[in-house]
Amino acid sequence: MEQRAHFSKKLEDLKVMVLRMAALSESAVHKAVRAYLENDADLAEAVIVGDESINEMEDEIDNFSLELLALDQPMAVDLRTIVGAQRITVNLERLGDEAVNLAHRAIFLSTRPPMPHNPKMEDLANTVKKMLSEALKAYVDDDVNLAGQICRMDDKADDLTISILRQMVSDMVAESRIVERGVHAIIGSRHLERIGDLSTNVAETVVFIVEGTSMKHNCRG
């Protein structure tokens, strides 16, 4: 019984570590989105500098997870909890990378005249931020219903990305002087879409941890 209590405490510690990393990744995404929408180079630079902390957390969690797997040889839901934490950590690190990518776009665009206001870009940014927030909430609460809802939000993010692409191409054809900025704006929208995809990965992992099933084909089909 004492050994079980000790192992349960280790699993709790693992979840706390993942949530600490999640807070860093989510903060990076929020800052990068704001930097991108507001052409704030200083904020974008802060995102790039802060990425090292996210990478360090990934290494720390990976080592702790491997130690749990090697020493305790968990089964069933305990094993899924550890493997799921590892999967989520990988996606959190990639979220940090996408925040950095978006920050680089923001730095470039800050050196050029501002693009016309694009409500769809703001809508996409708000959608993927909400997806990430809800995915992390689903992980905290082991909420498979909330995790399932994120799939539908991903469809909206994909539709917005396509709509932005079409609009930007049309604008660039009509006005050649914005082509360079337009290309970077399109790339920025793809980084936002990728943030949505990675948030969906987190949500799918929540279902794996709780139920031991995969929702990849249902979510992405």
PDB file of C-alpha atoms in Angstrom, residues 35-128:
ATOM      1  CA  ALA A  35       3.488  40.313 -31.248  1.00  0.00           C
ATOM      2  CA  TYR A  36       2.335  39.063 -34.653  1.00  0.00           C
ATOM      3  CA  LEU A  37      -0.977  40.923 -34.659  1.00  0.00           C
ATOM      4  CA  GLU A  38       0.519  44.141 -33.251  1.00  0.00           C
ATOM      5  CA  ASN A  39       3.922  44.088 -35.023  1.00  0.00           C
ATOM      6  CA  ASP A  40       5.666  44.164 -31.635  1.00  0.00           C
ATOM      7  CA  ALA A  41       9.309  43.227 -32.223  1.00  0.00           C
ATOM      8  CA  ASP A  42      10.335  43.535 -28.571  1.00  0.00           C
ATOM      9  CA  LEU A  43       7.651  41.103 -27.436  1.00  0.00           C
ATOM     10  CA  ALA A  44       8.615  38.747 -30.259  1.00  0.00           C
ATOM     11  CA  GLU A  45      12.242  38.800 -29.105  1.00  0.00           C
ATOM     12  CA  ALA A  46      11.114  37.876 -25.588  1.00  0.00           C
ATOM     13  CA  VAL A  47       9.334  34.812 -27.009  1.00  0.00           C
ATOM     14  CA  ILE A  48      12.489  33.669 -28.776  1.00  0.00           C
ATOM     15  CA  VAL A  49      14.648  34.115 -25.661  1.00  0.00           C
ATOM     16  CA  GLY A  50      12.109  32.289 -23.482  1.00  0.00           C
ATOM     17  CA  ASP A  51      12.042  29.171 -25.643  1.00  0.00           C
ATOM     18  CA  GLU A  52      15.112  27.784 -23.886  1.00  0.00           C
ATOM     19  CA  SER A  53      13.102  27.361 -20.664  1.00  0.00           C
ATOM     20  CA  ILE A  54      10.532  25.252 -22.517  1.00  0.00           C
ATOM     21  CA  ASN A  55      13.252  23.030 -23.965  1.00  0.00           C
ATOM     22  CA  GLU A  56      14.795  22.552 -20.527  1.00  0.00           C
ATOM     23  CA  MET A  57      11.427  21.524 -19.083  1.00  0.00           C
ATOM     24  CA  GLU A  58      11.007  18.953 -21.854  1.00  0.00           C
ATOM     25  CA  ASP A  59      14.341  17.353 -20.959  1.00  0.00           C
ATOM     26  CA  GLU A  60      13.441  17.323 -17.261  1.00  0.00           C
ATOM     27  CA  ILE A  61      10.064  15.662 -17.876  1.00  0.00           C
ATOM     28  CA  ASP A  62      11.529  13.161 -20.323  1.00  0.00           C
ATOM     29  CA  ASN A  63      14.147  12.038 -17.791  1.00  0.00           C
ATOM     30  CA  PHE A  64      11.580  11.775 -14.997  1.00  0.00           C
ATOM     31  CA  SER A  65       9.198   9.764 -17.209  1.00  0.00           C
ATOM     32  CA  LEU A  66      11.909   7.341 -18.269  1.00  0.00           C
ATOM     33  CA  GLU A  67      12.856   6.854 -14.629  1.00  0.00           C
ATOM     34  CA  LEU A  68       9.249   6.001 -13.754  1.00  0.00           C
ATOM     35  CA  LEU A  69       9.002   3.543 -16.639  1.00  0.00           C
ATOM     36  CA  ALA A  70      12.285   1.851 -15.792  1.00  0.00           C
ATOM     37  CA  LEU A  71      11.941   1.614 -12.023  1.00  0.00           C
ATOM     38  CA  ASP A  72       8.221   1.077 -11.473  1.00  0.00           C
ATOM     39  CA  GLN A  73       7.183  -0.889 -14.595  1.00  0.00           C
ATOM     40  CA  PRO A  74       3.626   0.558 -14.575  1.00  0.00           C
ATOM     41  CA  MET A  75       0.613  -1.115 -16.190  1.00  0.00           C
ATOM     42  CA  ALA A  76      -2.735  -0.036 -17.657  1.00  0.00           C
ATOM     43  CA  VAL A  77      -3.825   3.520 -16.797  1.00  0.00           C
ATOM     44  CA  ASP A  78      -0.579   4.260 -14.957  1.00  0.00           C
ATOM     45  CA  LEU A  79       1.399   3.387 -18.058  1.00  0.00           C
ATOM     46  CA  ARG A  80      -0.932   5.511 -20.221  1.00  0.00           C
ATOM     47  CA  THR A  81      -0.509   8.407 -17.790  1.00  0.00           C
ATOM     48  CA  ILE A  82       3.258   8.351 -18.219  1.00  0.00           C
ATOM     49  CA  VAL A  83       3.266   7.741 -21.973  1.00  0.00           C
ATOM     50  CA  GLY A  84       0.545  10.365 -22.381  1.00  0.00           C
ATOM     51  CA  ALA A  85       2.580  12.889 -20.406  1.00  0.00           C
ATOM     52  CA  GLN A  86       5.497  12.237 -22.740  1.00  0.00           C
ATOM     53  CA  ARG A  87       3.279  12.768 -25.799  1.00  0.00           C
ATOM     54  CA  ILE A  88       1.872  15.996 -24.406  1.00  0.00           C
ATOM     55  CA  THR A  89       5.371  17.226 -23.570  1.00  0.00           C
ATOM     56  CA  VAL A  90       6.487  16.684 -27.168  1.00  0.00           C
ATOM     57  CA  ASN A  91       3.543  18.751 -28.394  1.00  0.00           C
ATOM     58  CA  LEU A  92       4.192  21.474 -25.822  1.00  0.00           C
ATOM     59  CA  GLU A  93       7.777  21.759 -27.055  1.00  0.00           C
ATOM     60  CA  ARG A  94       6.517  22.014 -30.634  1.00  0.00           C
ATOM     61  CA  LEU A  95       4.032  24.669 -29.550  1.00  0.00           C
ATOM     62  CA  GLY A  96       6.986  26.638 -28.211  1.00  0.00           C
ATOM     63  CA  ASP A  97       8.712  26.215 -31.568  1.00  0.00           C
ATOM     64  CA  GLU A  98       5.648  27.488 -33.424  1.00  0.00           C
ATOM     65  CA  ALA A  99       5.509  30.488 -31.075  1.00  0.00           C
ATOM     66  CA  VAL A 100       9.137  31.210 -32.004  1.00  0.00           C
ATOM     67  CA  ASN A 101       8.337  30.830 -35.709  1.00  0.00           C
ATOM     68  CA  LEU A 102       5.443  33.248 -35.364  1.00  0.00           C
ATOM     69  CA  ALA A 103       7.685  35.646 -33.438  1.00  0.00           C
ATOM     70  CA  HIS A 104      10.153  35.677 -36.342  1.00  0.00           C
ATOM     71  CA  ARG A 105       7.314  36.609 -38.705  1.00  0.00           C
ATOM     72  CA  ALA A 106       6.336  39.400 -36.306  1.00  0.00           C
ATOM     73  CA  ILE A 107       9.896  40.762 -36.261  1.00  0.00           C
ATOM     74  CA  PHE A 108      10.043  40.854 -40.045  1.00  0.00           C
ATOM     75  CA  LEU A 109       6.618  42.461 -40.445  1.00  0.00           C
ATOM     76  CA  SER A 110       7.481  45.085 -37.822  1.00  0.00           C
ATOM     77  CA  THR A 111      10.103  46.433 -40.256  1.00  0.00           C
ATOM     78  CA  ARG A 112       7.516  46.969 -43.001  1.00  0.00           C
ATOM     79  CA  PRO A 113       4.402  49.135 -43.309  1.00  0.00           C
ATOM     80  CA  PRO A 114       1.454  47.519 -41.517  1.00  0.00           C
ATOM     81  CA  MET A 115      -0.869  45.249 -43.467  1.00  0.00           C
ATOM     82  CA  PRO A 116      -4.568  46.159 -43.696  1.00  0.00           C
ATOM     83  CA  HIS A 117      -6.596  44.927 -40.721  1.00  0.00           C
ATOM     84  CA  ASN A 118      -7.612  41.305 -41.237  1.00  0.00           C
ATOM     85  CA  PRO A 119     -10.492  40.157 -38.984  1.00  0.00           C
ATOM     86  CA  LYS A 120     -10.062  36.554 -40.141  1.00  0.00           C
ATOM     87  CA  MET A 121      -6.466  36.490 -38.919  1.00  0.00           C
ATOM     88  CA  GLU A 122      -7.628  37.697 -35.510  1.00  0.00           C
ATOM     89  CA  ASP A 123     -10.410  35.099 -35.533  1.00  0.00           C
ATOM     90  CA  LEU A 124      -7.891  32.356 -36.342  1.00  0.00           C
ATOM     91  CA  ALA A 125      -5.557  33.562 -33.591  1.00  0.00           C
ATOM     92  CA  ASN A 126      -8.354  33.615 -31.024  1.00  0.00           C
ATOM     93  CA  THR A 127      -9.579  30.187 -32.131  1.00  0.00           C
ATOM     94  CA  VAL A 128      -6.219  28.459 -31.722  1.00  0.00           C
TER      95      VAL A 128
END
